[in-house]
Amino acid sequence: MLKRSISFLRSLNLMRLREGIQATRPTSSQLHHMISERKRREKLNESFHTLKSLLPSGTKKDKASVLTTAREYLTSLRAQVAELSKRNQQLEARLPPAAKEAYNEEAAAAAGSSNERVSVTLTRAVSESTPDQDQQIFDLQVVLRSVECCTEDLVIRILEFLKQVNNVSLMSMEANTWMSGSDSNVNRVILRLRVDQGTEWDEAAFQEAVRRVVADLALNNCRNQ
Amino acid sequence: MLKRSISFLRSLNLMRLREGIQATRPTSSQLHHMISERKRREKLNESFHTLKSLLPSGTKKDKASVLTTAREYLTSLRAQVAELSKRNQQLEARLPPAAKEAYNEEAAAAAGSSNERVSVTLTRAVSESTPDQDQQIFDLQVVLRSVECCTEDLVIRILEFLKQVNNVSLMSMEANTWMSGSDSNVNRVILRLRVDQGTEWDEAAFQEAVRRVVADLALNNCRNQ
DNA sequence: GAGGACACGTGATGC
DNA sequence: TGCATCACGTGTCCT
């Protein structure tokens, strides 16, 4: 404010001096250029101040210090995000085994209504924390009922198939067997898969492939008995 | 580089001109001031460039844009940290209800204290429902750490082994994989087994057999790499 | 007075 | 042609 007027007067004096010396002066556009540059500086300083206000409070108001501490703070935040994201994935990978009953019942309703012996459902896991990074997470549920097939074979067959698919890896899985009705049993396997994005990924084709693998296993097992 | 020398020559010329005009000139300290200011500008521009390199790639090299996008990116990262942190708390709060943490910690204390890569623990499940009929229920936990072995292979190997044991059948199982530390991952498989009573059943021998199977797998996998 | 930090006006350059 | 951005040298203030 006060400095402002002082330097303004001073600049006027300097201009008078240079007038007296250089005589010629096309003040028309030069003045515009001057105030334009002044505006630019003001805007830049504004940005500097607002940036400083976001930095940790103990920051020097030094211009260079603002830049360097901004850089450090930024990398620090980035590291925090990476660490938290990783930790989040760990937690999510360890949580799902308690596959939600609501989701199960939904899938059971969609698949159980159809009285087929083998049902395969593939649902996109709602990972609220990591919305869309470079990977997607799916839940694959396989239900095999009324077939005299031990759970070991079913799981082995599914996993052997998964090993052949190169861009999908297993995060976690669970398998259950229980009796249904008189003598037939039900096998259910739920797998949480991580699909590396970038490669081609046909959801329907994958589901159908799994279905065929399981159906083939069931068929062979029926023949053997 | 080229601009540098040009402007340097130009400044020399200007100095010569002002010499001729103003006569008096203590170039001794003025020159020092000049190069000092030049240094300052260079350092500042360096900071600008390094800061820009940290911003999202599509940033204008504009000075003001660097500041504003730095501000935006910074607030964005802060929001991400807050959100991830919140989500993390939620996950951590939801993790213990899985009721297996006590059991896990017990097993981890029994097996994790020993820093071996493979640990196998077999505990008699307290089956509240079926106290003691003509069968017994065991929980078999296998932990494989610091080995570059995919979960699929581990599970397959265990199940293949179980199929060979004739008087034990699989009731349910779950498997998890998560990262531990920098780059090593941990595989954990928990299987609930039903052992038909009447036949001979050596608990320690069974556990040791599983341990050998898993250790063999880990060894082979290490060799393959 | 030595040194650093700023703001200023100005010439040059790219759209 | 304007228009915006930059680098430069300089004056001034503050330790």
CSV table of C-alpha atoms (C1' of nucleotides) in Angstrom, one decimal:
chain,number,residue,atom,x,y,z
A,1,MET,CA,0.0,0.0,0.0
A,2,LEU,CA,2.4,2.7,1.2
A,3,LYS,CA,5.3,1.1,-0.6
A,4,ARG,CA,3.1,1.1,-3.6
A,5,SER,CA,2.6,4.8,-3.8
A,6,ILE,CA,6.3,5.4,-3.0
A,7,SER,CA,7.5,3.2,-5.7
A,8,PHE,CA,5.0,4.7,-8.1
A,9,LEU,CA,6.2,8.2,-7.4
A,10,ARG,CA,9.7,6.9,-7.8
A,11,SER,CA,8.9,5.3,-11.1
A,12,LEU,CA,7.4,8.6,-12.2
A,13,ASN,CA,10.6,10.4,-11.3
A,14,LEU,CA,12.6,7.8,-13.2
A,15,MET,CA,10.4,8.3,-16.2
A,16,ARG,CA,10.8,12.0,-16.0
A,17,LEU,CA,14.5,11.5,-15.9
A,18,ARG,CA,14.6,9.2,-18.8
A,19,GLU,CA,12.3,11.6,-20.7
A,20,GLY,CA,14.8,14.3,-20.1
A,21,ILE,CA,17.6,12.1,-21.3
A,22,GLN,CA,16.1,10.1,-24.1
A,23,ALA,CA,13.5,12.6,-25.3
A,24,THR,CA,11.4,10.2,-27.5
A,25,ARG,CA,8.9,8.0,-25.7
A,26,PRO,CA,5.8,6.3,-27.3
A,27,THR,CA,4.0,6.0,-24.0
A,28,SER,CA,0.9,4.8,-25.7
A,29,SER,CA,1.6,1.0,-25.8
A,30,GLN,CA,4.4,1.1,-23.3
A,31,LEU,CA,2.1,2.1,-20.5
A,32,HIS,CA,-0.3,-0.8,-21.4
A,33,HIS,CA,2.6,-3.2,-21.4
A,34,MET,CA,3.6,-1.9,-18.0
A,35,ILE,CA,0.3,-2.3,-16.3
A,36,SER,CA,-0.1,-5.6,-18.0
A,37,GLU,CA,3.1,-6.9,-16.5
A,38,ARG,CA,2.1,-5.5,-13.2
A,39,LYS,CA,-1.1,-7.5,-13.4
A,40,ARG,CA,0.8,-10.6,-14.2
A,41,ARG,CA,3.1,-10.1,-11.2
A,42,GLU,CA,0.1,-9.5,-8.9
A,43,LYS,CA,-1.6,-12.7,-10.1
A,44,LEU,CA,1.6,-14.7,-9.7
A,45,ASN,CA,2.1,-13.4,-6.2
A,46,GLU,CA,-1.4,-14.2,-5.4
A,47,SER,CA,-0.8,-17.8,-6.5
A,48,PHE,CA,2.3,-17.8,-4.4
A,49,HIS,CA,0.4,-16.8,-1.3
A,50,THR,CA,-2.5,-19.2,-1.8
A,51,LEU,CA,0.0,-22.0,-2.3
A,52,LYS,CA,1.9,-21.0,0.8
A,53,SER,CA,-1.4,-21.1,2.8
A,54,LEU,CA,-1.8,-24.7,1.9
A,55,LEU,CA,1.6,-25.8,3.0
A,56,PRO,CA,2.4,-26.8,6.5
A,57,SER,CA,2.1,-23.8,8.7
A,58,GLY,CA,5.8,-23.4,9.6
A,59,THR,CA,6.8,-22.5,6.1
A,60,LYS,CA,9.0,-19.5,5.3
A,61,LYS,CA,7.3,-16.9,3.2
A,62,ASP,CA,10.4,-17.0,1.1
A,63,LYS,CA,9.4,-17.6,-2.6
A,64,ALA,CA,12.0,-20.3,-3.2
A,65,SER,CA,11.1,-21.9,0.1
A,66,VAL,CA,7.5,-22.0,-1.0
A,67,LEU,CA,8.4,-23.9,-4.1
A,68,THR,CA,10.8,-26.4,-2.4
A,69,THR,CA,8.5,-27.1,0.5
A,70,ALA,CA,5.6,-27.5,-1.9
A,71,ARG,CA,7.7,-30.1,-3.7
A,72,GLU,CA,8.6,-31.9,-0.5
A,73,TYR,CA,5.0,-31.8,0.8
A,74,LEU,CA,3.8,-33.1,-2.5
A,75,THR,CA,6.0,-36.1,-2.6
A,76,SER,CA,5.2,-36.8,1.0
A,77,LEU,CA,1.5,-36.8,0.3
A,78,ARG,CA,2.1,-39.0,-2.7
A,79,ALA,CA,4.0,-41.5,-0.5
A,80,GLN,CA,1.2,-41.4,2.0
A,81,VAL,CA,-1.4,-42.1,-0.7
A,82,ALA,CA,0.7,-45.0,-2.0
A,83,GLU,CA,1.1,-46.5,1.4
A,84,LEU,CA,-2.5,-46.1,2.3
A,85,SER,CA,-3.6,-47.6,-1.0
A,86,LYS,CA,-1.4,-50.6,-0.5
A,87,ARG,CA,-2.5,-51.1,3.0
A,88,ASN,CA,-6.1,-50.8,1.8
A,89,GLN,CA,-5.6,-53.5,-0.7
A,90,GLN,CA,-4.1,-55.7,1.9
A,91,LEU,CA,-7.2,-55.2,4.1
A,92,GLU,CA,-9.6,-55.7,1.3
A,93,ALA,CA,-7.8,-58.9,0.3
A,94,ARG,CA,-8.1,-60.2,3.9
A,95,LEU,CA,-11.6,-59.1,4.4
A,96,PRO,CA,-13.7,-60.7,1.7
A,97,PRO,CA,-13.5,-64.3,3.0
A,98,ALA,CA,-16.6,-63.4,5.0
A,99,ALA,CA,-18.4,-63.1,1.8
A,100,LYS,CA,-21.5,-61.0,2.4
A,101,GLU,CA,-24.6,-63.0,2.9
A,102,ALA,CA,-26.7,-60.5,1.1
A,103,TYR,CA,-24.6,-60.9,-2.0
A,104,ASN,CA,-24.7,-64.6,-1.6
A,105,GLU,CA,-28.4,-64.7,-1.3
A,106,GLU,CA,-28.7,-62.5,-4.3
A,107,ALA,CA,-26.5,-64.8,-6.3
A,108,ALA,CA,-28.3,-67.8,-5.0
A,109,ALA,CA,-31.6,-66.3,-5.9
A,110,ALA,CA,-30.4,-65.6,-9.4
A,111,ALA,CA,-28.7,-68.9,-9.8
A,112,GLY,CA,-30.8,-71.1,-7.5
A,113,SER,CA,-34.0,-70.4,-9.2
A,114,SER,CA,-32.7,-72.0,-12.2
A,115,ASN,CA,-32.5,-75.7,-11.2
A,116,GLU,CA,-29.4,-76.4,-13.1
A,117,ARG,CA,-26.7,-78.3,-11.3
A,118,VAL,CA,-23.9,-75.9,-12.1
A,119,SER,CA,-24.2,-72.2,-11.8
A,120,VAL,CA,-21.4,-69.7,-12.3
A,121,THR,CA,-21.8,-66.0,-11.5
A,122,LEU,CA,-19.3,-63.3,-12.0
A,123,THR,CA,-19.9,-59.9,-10.3
A,124,ARG,CA,-17.7,-56.9,-10.2
A,125,ALA,CA,-16.6,-56.3,-6.6
A,126,VAL,CA,-17.6,-52.9,-5.3
A,127,SER,CA,-14.3,-51.8,-4.1
A,128,GLU,CA,-15.2,-48.4,-2.7
A,129,SER,CA,-11.7,-47.5,-1.7
A,130,THR,CA,-9.8,-48.0,-4.9
A,131,PRO,CA,-12.3,-47.0,-7.5
A,132,ASP,CA,-10.4,-47.5,-10.8
A,133,GLN,CA,-6.7,-47.9,-10.7
A,134,ASP,CA,-4.8,-50.1,-13.0
A,135,GLN,CA,-6.8,-53.2,-12.0
A,136,GLN,CA,-10.3,-54.5,-11.4
A,137,ILE,CA,-11.6,-56.9,-8.8
A,138,PHE,CA,-14.2,-59.5,-9.5
A,139,ASP,CA,-16.0,-62.1,-7.4
A,140,LEU,CA,-16.5,-65.4,-9.1
A,141,GLN,CA,-19.0,-67.8,-7.5
A,142,VAL,CA,-19.3,-71.4,-8.6
A,143,VAL,CA,-22.1,-73.6,-7.2
A,144,LEU,CA,-22.2,-77.3,-8.0
A,145,ARG,CA,-25.1,-79.2,-6.6
A,146,SER,CA,-26.5,-82.7,-6.7
A,147,VAL,CA,-23.3,-84.1,-8.2
A,148,GLU,CA,-21.2,-86.6,-6.4
A,149,CYS,CA,-18.0,-84.7,-6.8
A,150,CYS,CA,-15.7,-83.9,-3.9
A,151,THR,CA,-14.9,-80.3,-3.3
A,152,GLU,CA,-11.2,-80.9,-3.8
A,153,ASP,CA,-11.6,-81.8,-7.4
A,154,LEU,CA,-13.8,-78.8,-8.0
A,155,VAL,CA,-11.4,-76.4,-6.5
A,156,ILE,CA,-8.4,-78.0,-8.2
A,157,ARG,CA,-10.1,-77.8,-11.5
A,158,ILE,CA,-11.0,-74.2,-11.1
A,159,LEU,CA,-7.6,-73.2,-10.0
A,160,GLU,CA,-5.9,-75.1,-12.8
A,161,PHE,CA,-8.1,-73.2,-15.2
A,162,LEU,CA,-7.2,-69.9,-13.5
A,163,LYS,CA,-3.5,-70.6,-13.9
A,164,GLN,CA,-4.0,-70.7,-17.6
A,165,VAL,CA,-5.5,-67.3,-17.7
A,166,ASN,CA,-2.5,-65.1,-17.6
A,167,ASN,CA,-3.9,-61.6,-16.7
A,168,VAL,CA,-5.9,-62.7,-13.7
A,169,SER,CA,-4.6,-63.5,-10.3
A,170,LEU,CA,-6.3,-65.0,-7.2
A,171,MET,CA,-6.6,-62.6,-4.2
A,172,SER,CA,-8.6,-64.9,-1.9
A,173,MET,CA,-11.1,-67.8,-2.1
A,174,GLU,CA,-13.3,-69.9,0.1
A,175,ALA,CA,-15.1,-73.1,-0.4
A,176,ASN,CA,-17.9,-74.9,1.4
A,177,THR,CA,-19.7,-78.2,1.2
A,178,TRP,CA,-23.0,-79.0,2.8
A,179,MET,CA,-25.8,-81.5,2.5
A,180,SER,CA,-28.9,-80.5,0.6
A,181,GLY,CA,-32.0,-82.6,1.0
A,182,SER,CA,-31.7,-86.3,1.4
A,183,ASP,CA,-28.3,-87.4,0.0
A,184,SER,CA,-27.1,-84.9,-2.5
A,185,ASN,CA,-24.5,-82.3,-1.5
A,186,VAL,CA,-23.8,-78.7,-2.6
A,187,ASN,CA,-20.4,-77.3,-3.3
A,188,ARG,CA,-19.9,-73.6,-3.4
A,189,VAL,CA,-16.6,-71.8,-4.2
A,190,ILE,CA,-16.2,-68.1,-4.1
A,191,LEU,CA,-13.0,-66.6,-5.6
A,192,ARG,CA,-12.0,-63.0,-5.5
A,193,LEU,CA,-9.9,-62.2,-8.6
A,194,ARG,CA,-7.7,-59.3,-9.6
A,195,VAL,CA,-7.7,-58.6,-13.3
A,196,ASP,CA,-4.8,-56.6,-14.6
A,197,GLN,CA,-6.2,-53.9,-16.8
A,198,GLY,CA,-4.8,-53.1,-20.1
A,199,THR,CA,-5.1,-56.6,-21.6
A,200,GLU,CA,-8.3,-57.7,-23.2
A,201,TRP,CA,-10.8,-59.0,-20.7
A,202,ASP,CA,-14.1,-60.4,-21.9
A,203,GLU,CA,-16.3,-60.8,-18.9
A,204,ALA,CA,-18.9,-63.0,-20.5
A,205,ALA,CA,-16.4,-65.2,-22.2
A,206,PHE,CA,-14.5,-65.8,-19.0
A,207,GLN,CA,-17.7,-66.7,-17.1
A,208,GLU,CA,-18.7,-69.1,-19.9
A,209,ALA,CA,-15.3,-70.7,-19.9
A,210,VAL,CA,-15.5,-71.3,-16.2
A,211,ARG,CA,-19.0,-72.7,-16.6
A,212,ARG,CA,-17.8,-75.1,-19.3
A,213,VAL,CA,-14.9,-76.3,-17.2
A,214,VAL,CA,-17.1,-77.0,-14.2
A,215,ALA,CA,-19.8,-78.6,-16.3
A,216,ASP,CA,-17.2,-80.8,-17.9
A,217,LEU,CA,-15.9,-81.9,-14.5
A,218,ALA,CA,-19.4,-82.7,-13.3
A,219,LEU,CA,-20.1,-84.7,-16.5
A,220,ASN,CA,-16.9,-86.8,-16.2
A,221,ASN,CA,-17.5,-87.4,-12.6
A,222,CYS,CA,-21.0,-88.7,-13.2
A,223,ARG,CA,-19.7,-91.1,-15.8
A,224,ASN,CA,-17.1,-92.5,-13.5
A,225,GLN,CA,-19.7,-93.4,-11.1
B,1,MET,CA,22.5,-21.4,-24.0
B,2,LEU,CA,22.5,-19.4,-27.2
B,3,LYS,CA,20.0,-16.9,-25.8
B,4,ARG,CA,22.2,-16.6,-22.9
B,5,SER,CA,25.2,-15.3,-24.7
B,6,ILE,CA,23.1,-13.1,-26.9
B,7,SER,CA,21.5,-11.4,-23.9
B,8,PHE,CA,24.8,-11.2,-22.2
B,9,LEU,CA,26.4,-9.3,-25.0
B,10,ARG,CA,23.3,-7.1,-25.2
B,11,SER,CA,23.6,-6.3,-21.5
B,12,LEU,CA,27.3,-5.5,-22.0
B,13,ASN,CA,26.3,-3.1,-24.8
B,14,LEU,CA,23.7,-1.5,-22.6
B,15,MET,CA,26.2,-1.0,-19.8
B,16,ARG,CA,28.6,0.6,-22.2
B,17,LEU,CA,25.8,3.0,-23.3
B,18,ARG,CA,24.9,3.9,-19.8
B,19,GLU,CA,28.5,4.4,-19.0
B,20,GLY,CA,28.8,6.9,-21.7
B,21,ILE,CA,25.7,8.7,-20.6
B,22,GLN,CA,25.9,8.7,-16.8
B,23,ALA,CA,29.6,8.8,-16.5
B,24,THR,CA,29.8,7.7,-12.8
B,25,ARG,CA,29.7,3.9,-12.3
B,26,PRO,CA,30.8,1.8,-9.3
B,27,THR,CA,30.8,-1.4,-11.3
B,28,SER,CA,32.6,-3.2,-8.5
B,29,SER,CA,29.5,-4.1,-6.4
B,30,GLN,CA,26.9,-3.6,-9.2
B,31,LEU,CA,28.3,-6.5,-11.1
B,32,HIS,CA,28.2,-8.7,-8.0
B,33,HIS,CA,24.6,-7.7,-7.5
B,34,MET,CA,23.8,-8.6,-11.0
B,35,ILE,CA,25.2,-12.1,-11.0
B,36,SER,CA,23.8,-12.6,-7.6
B,37,GLU,CA,20.3,-11.8,-8.9
B,38,ARG,CA,21.0,-14.0,-11.8
B,39,LYS,CA,21.8,-16.9,-9.5
B,40,ARG,CA,18.6,-16.3,-7.6
B,41,ARG,CA,16.6,-16.4,-10.8
B,42,GLU,CA,18.2,-19.6,-11.9
B,43,LYS,CA,17.6,-21.3,-8.6
B,44,LEU,CA,14.0,-20.2,-8.7
B,45,ASN,CA,13.5,-21.5,-12.2
B,46,GLU,CA,15.0,-24.8,-11.2
B,47,SER,CA,12.5,-25.1,-8.4
B,48,PHE,CA,9.8,-24.3,-10.9
B,49,HIS,CA,10.9,-27.1,-13.2
B,50,THR,CA,11.3,-29.7,-10.5
B,51,LEU,CA,7.9,-28.8,-9.2
B,52,LYS,CA,6.4,-29.1,-12.6
B,53,SER,CA,8.0,-32.5,-13.1
B,54,LEU,CA,6.0,-33.7,-10.1
B,55,LEU,CA,2.7,-32.5,-11.3
B,56,PRO,CA,0.4,-34.6,-13.5
B,57,SER,CA,2.0,-34.8,-16.9
B,58,GLY,CA,-0.5,-32.7,-18.8
B,59,THR,CA,0.5,-29.5,-17.1
B,60,LYS,CA,1.3,-26.3,-19.0
B,61,LYS,CA,4.8,-25.2,-18.5
B,62,ASP,CA,3.3,-21.8,-17.7
B,63,LYS,CA,4.7,-20.4,-14.5
B,64,ALA,CA,1.3,-19.4,-13.1
B,65,SER,CA,-0.2,-22.7,-14.3
B,66,VAL,CA,2.4,-24.5,-12.4
B,67,LEU,CA,1.5,-22.8,-9.2
B,68,THR,CA,-2.3,-23.2,-9.6
B,69,THR,CA,-2.2,-26.8,-10.7
B,70,ALA,CA,0.2,-27.5,-7.8
B,71,ARG,CA,-2.4,-26.0,-5.5
B,72,GLU,CA,-5.2,-28.1,-7.0
B,73,TYR,CA,-3.1,-31.3,-7.1
B,74,LEU,CA,-2.1,-30.7,-3.5
B,75,THR,CA,-5.7,-30.3,-2.3
B,76,SER,CA,-6.6,-33.4,-4.4
B,77,LEU,CA,-3.9,-35.5,-2.8
B,78,ARG,CA,-5.0,-34.2,0.6
B,79,ALA,CA,-8.6,-35.3,-0.1
B,80,GLN,CA,-7.4,-38.7,-1.3
B,81,VAL,CA,-5.4,-39.1,1.9
B,82,ALA,CA,-8.4,-38.2,4.0
B,83,GLU,CA,-10.7,-40.6,2.1
B,84,LEU,CA,-8.2,-43.5,2.1
B,85,SER,CA,-7.6,-43.0,5.8
B,86,LYS,CA,-11.3,-43.0,6.6
B,87,ARG,CA,-11.9,-46.1,4.4
B,88,ASN,CA,-8.9,-47.7,6.1
B,89,GLN,CA,-10.4,-47.1,9.5
B,90,GLN,CA,-13.7,-48.6,8.4
B,91,LEU,CA,-11.9,-51.7,7.1
B,92,GLU,CA,-9.9,-52.1,10.2
B,93,ALA,CA,-13.0,-51.7,12.2
B,94,ARG,CA,-14.7,-54.4,10.1
B,95,LEU,CA,-11.9,-56.8,10.1
B,96,PRO,CA,-12.0,-58.1,13.7
B,97,PRO,CA,-15.6,-59.3,13.5
B,98,ALA,CA,-14.4,-62.0,11.3
B,99,ALA,CA,-13.8,-63.6,14.7
B,100,LYS,CA,-10.8,-65.4,13.4
B,101,GLU,CA,-8.3,-62.8,14.5
B,102,ALA,CA,-7.9,-64.4,18.0
B,103,TYR,CA,-7.4,-67.7,16.3
B,104,ASN,CA,-5.1,-66.2,13.8
B,105,GLU,CA,-3.0,-64.4,16.3
B,106,GLU,CA,-2.7,-67.5,18.3
B,107,ALA,CA,-1.6,-69.5,15.4
B,108,ALA,CA,0.6,-66.6,14.2
B,109,ALA,CA,2.2,-66.4,17.6
B,110,ALA,CA,2.8,-70.1,17.6
B,111,ALA,CA,4.0,-70.2,14.0
B,112,GLY,CA,5.0,-66.6,13.3
B,113,SER,CA,7.5,-66.4,16.1
B,114,SER,CA,9.5,-69.0,14.4
B,115,ASN,CA,10.7,-67.1,11.3
B,116,GLU,CA,10.3,-70.1,9.1
B,117,ARG,CA,8.8,-69.5,5.7
B,118,VAL,CA,6.3,-72.3,6.0
B,119,SER,CA,4.2,-73.0,9.1
B,120,VAL,CA,1.6,-75.7,9.5
B,121,THR,CA,-0.7,-75.9,12.5
B,122,LEU,CA,-3.4,-78.4,13.2
B,123,THR,CA,-5.9,-77.6,15.9
B,124,ARG,CA,-9.0,-79.6,17.0
B,125,ALA,CA,-12.0,-77.5,16.2
B,126,VAL,CA,-14.4,-77.1,19.1
B,127,SER,CA,-17.4,-78.1,17.2
B,128,GLU,CA,-20.2,-77.0,19.4
B,129,SER,CA,-22.9,-78.5,17.2
B,130,THR,CA,-21.7,-82.1,17.0
B,131,PRO,CA,-19.9,-82.7,20.2
B,132,ASP,CA,-18.4,-86.1,19.6
B,133,GLN,CA,-20.1,-88.4,17.2
B,134,ASP,CA,-18.3,-90.9,15.0
B,135,GLN,CA,-16.2,-88.1,13.5
B,136,GLN,CA,-13.7,-85.5,14.5
B,137,ILE,CA,-13.2,-82.0,13.0
B,138,PHE,CA,-9.8,-80.3,12.7
B,139,ASP,CA,-8.7,-77.0,11.5
B,140,LEU,CA,-5.5,-77.0,9.4
B,141,GLN,CA,-3.8,-73.8,8.8
B,142,VAL,CA,-0.9,-73.4,6.3
B,143,VAL,CA,1.1,-70.2,6.1
B,144,LEU,CA,3.6,-69.7,3.4
B,145,ARG,CA,5.6,-66.5,3.4
B,146,SER,CA,8.4,-64.9,1.5
B,147,VAL,CA,8.1,-67.4,-1.3
B,148,GLU,CA,7.2,-66.4,-4.8
B,149,CYS,CA,4.5,-69.0,-5.1
B,150,CYS,CA,1.1,-68.3,-6.3
B,151,THR,CA,-1.8,-69.3,-4.1
B,152,GLU,CA,-3.2,-71.5,-6.8
B,153,ASP,CA,-0.3,-73.9,-6.7
B,154,LEU,CA,-0.3,-74.0,-2.9
B,155,VAL,CA,-4.0,-74.8,-2.7
B,156,ILE,CA,-3.8,-77.4,-5.5
B,157,ARG,CA,-0.9,-79.1,-3.8
B,158,ILE,CA,-2.6,-79.3,-0.5
B,159,LEU,CA,-5.8,-80.6,-2.0
B,160,GLU,CA,-4.0,-83.2,-4.1
B,161,PHE,CA,-2.4,-84.4,-0.9
B,162,LEU,CA,-5.7,-84.5,0.9
B,163,LYS,CA,-7.2,-86.6,-1.8
B,164,GLN,CA,-4.6,-89.3,-1.1
B,165,VAL,CA,-5.6,-89.5,2.5
B,166,ASN,CA,-8.6,-91.6,2.5
B,167,ASN,CA,-10.2,-91.2,5.8
B,168,VAL,CA,-10.3,-87.4,5.8
B,169,SER,CA,-12.6,-85.1,3.8
B,170,LEU,CA,-12.8,-81.4,3.3
B,171,MET,CA,-15.7,-79.5,4.8
B,172,SER,CA,-14.7,-76.0,3.9
B,173,MET,CA,-11.6,-73.9,3.3
B,174,GLU,CA,-10.5,-70.4,2.7
B,175,ALA,CA,-7.3,-68.9,1.2
B,176,ASN,CA,-5.8,-65.4,1.2
B,177,THR,CA,-2.9,-63.7,-0.2
B,178,TRP,CA,-1.5,-60.4,0.9
B,179,MET,CA,1.6,-58.4,0.7
B,180,SER,CA,4.0,-58.4,3.6
B,181,GLY,CA,6.6,-55.7,3.9
B,182,SER,CA,8.2,-54.5,0.7
B,183,ASP,CA,7.7,-57.1,-2.0
B,184,SER,CA,7.2,-60.5,-0.4
B,185,ASN,CA,3.8,-61.9,-0.1
B,186,VAL,CA,2.1,-64.2,2.4
B,187,ASN,CA,-0.2,-67.1,1.5
B,188,ARG,CA,-2.5,-68.5,4.1
B,189,VAL,CA,-4.8,-71.4,3.7
B,190,ILE,CA,-7.2,-72.6,6.3
B,191,LEU,CA,-9.0,-76.0,5.8
B,192,ARG,CA,-11.7,-77.5,8.0
B,193,LEU,CA,-11.4,-81.3,7.8
B,194,ARG,CA,-13.6,-84.1,8.9
B,195,VAL,CA,-11.8,-87.2,10.0
B,196,ASP,CA,-13.7,-90.4,10.0
B,197,GLN,CA,-13.3,-92.1,13.3
B,198,GLY,CA,-12.4,-95.7,13.6
B,199,THR,CA,-9.4,-95.7,11.4
B,200,GLU,CA,-6.0,-94.9,12.7
B,201,TRP,CA,-5.3,-91.1,12.8
B,202,ASP,CA,-1.9,-89.9,13.8
B,203,GLU,CA,-2.3,-86.1,14.3
B,204,ALA,CA,1.4,-85.3,14.4
B,205,ALA,CA,2.2,-87.5,11.4
B,206,PHE,CA,-0.5,-85.8,9.4
B,207,GLN,CA,0.7,-82.4,10.3
B,208,GLU,CA,4.3,-83.3,9.4
B,209,ALA,CA,3.2,-84.8,6.1
B,210,VAL,CA,1.4,-81.6,5.2
B,211,ARG,CA,4.4,-79.6,6.3
B,212,ARG,CA,6.7,-81.7,4.0
B,213,VAL,CA,4.4,-81.3,1.1
B,214,VAL,CA,4.3,-77.5,1.4
B,215,ALA,CA,8.0,-77.2,2.1
B,216,ASP,CA,8.7,-79.3,-1.0
B,217,LEU,CA,6.5,-77.0,-3.1
B,218,ALA,CA,8.3,-74.0,-1.8
B,219,LEU,CA,11.6,-75.5,-2.5
B,220,ASN,CA,10.7,-76.4,-6.0
B,221,ASN,CA,9.3,-73.0,-6.7
B,222,CYS,CA,12.5,-71.4,-5.4
B,223,ARG,CA,14.5,-73.6,-7.7
B,224,ASN,CA,12.5,-72.7,-10.7
B,225,GLN,CA,13.3,-69.1,-10.3
C,1,DG,C1',28.5,-2.4,4.6
C,2,DA,C1',28.0,-7.1,2.7
C,3,DG,C1',24.1,-10.1,1.3
C,4,DG,C1',19.7,-11.7,0.2
C,5,DA,C1',14.9,-11.0,-1.3
C,6,DC,C1',11.3,-8.3,-4.0
C,7,DA,C1',9.1,-5.4,-7.2
C,8,DC,C1',9.7,-2.8,-11.0
C,9,DG,C1',10.1,-1.4,-16.0
C,10,DT,C1',11.7,-3.1,-20.4
C,11,DG,C1',13.2,-5.7,-24.5
C,12,DA,C1',12.6,-10.1,-26.7
C,13,DT,C1',10.0,-14.1,-28.2
C,14,DG,C1',6.1,-17.2,-29.5
C,15,DC,C1',1.2,-17.4,-30.6
D,1,DT,C1',-1.0,-6.9,-35.9
D,2,DG,C1',-1.9,-7.4,-30.6
D,3,DC,C1',-1.2,-10.3,-26.6
D,4,DA,C1',1.0,-13.0,-22.9
D,5,DT,C1',5.0,-14.8,-21.0
D,6,DC,C1',9.7,-14.6,-19.9
D,7,DA,C1',14.5,-13.0,-18.5
D,8,DC,C1',17.1,-9.3,-17.5
D,9,DG,C1',19.3,-5.4,-14.9
D,10,DT,C1',18.4,-2.2,-11.4
D,11,DG,C1',16.8,0.2,-7.1
D,12,DT,C1',15.3,-0.5,-2.6
D,13,DC,C1',14.5,-2.6,1.8
D,14,DC,C1',15.9,-5.6,5.5
D,15,DT,C1',19.0,-8.3,8.3
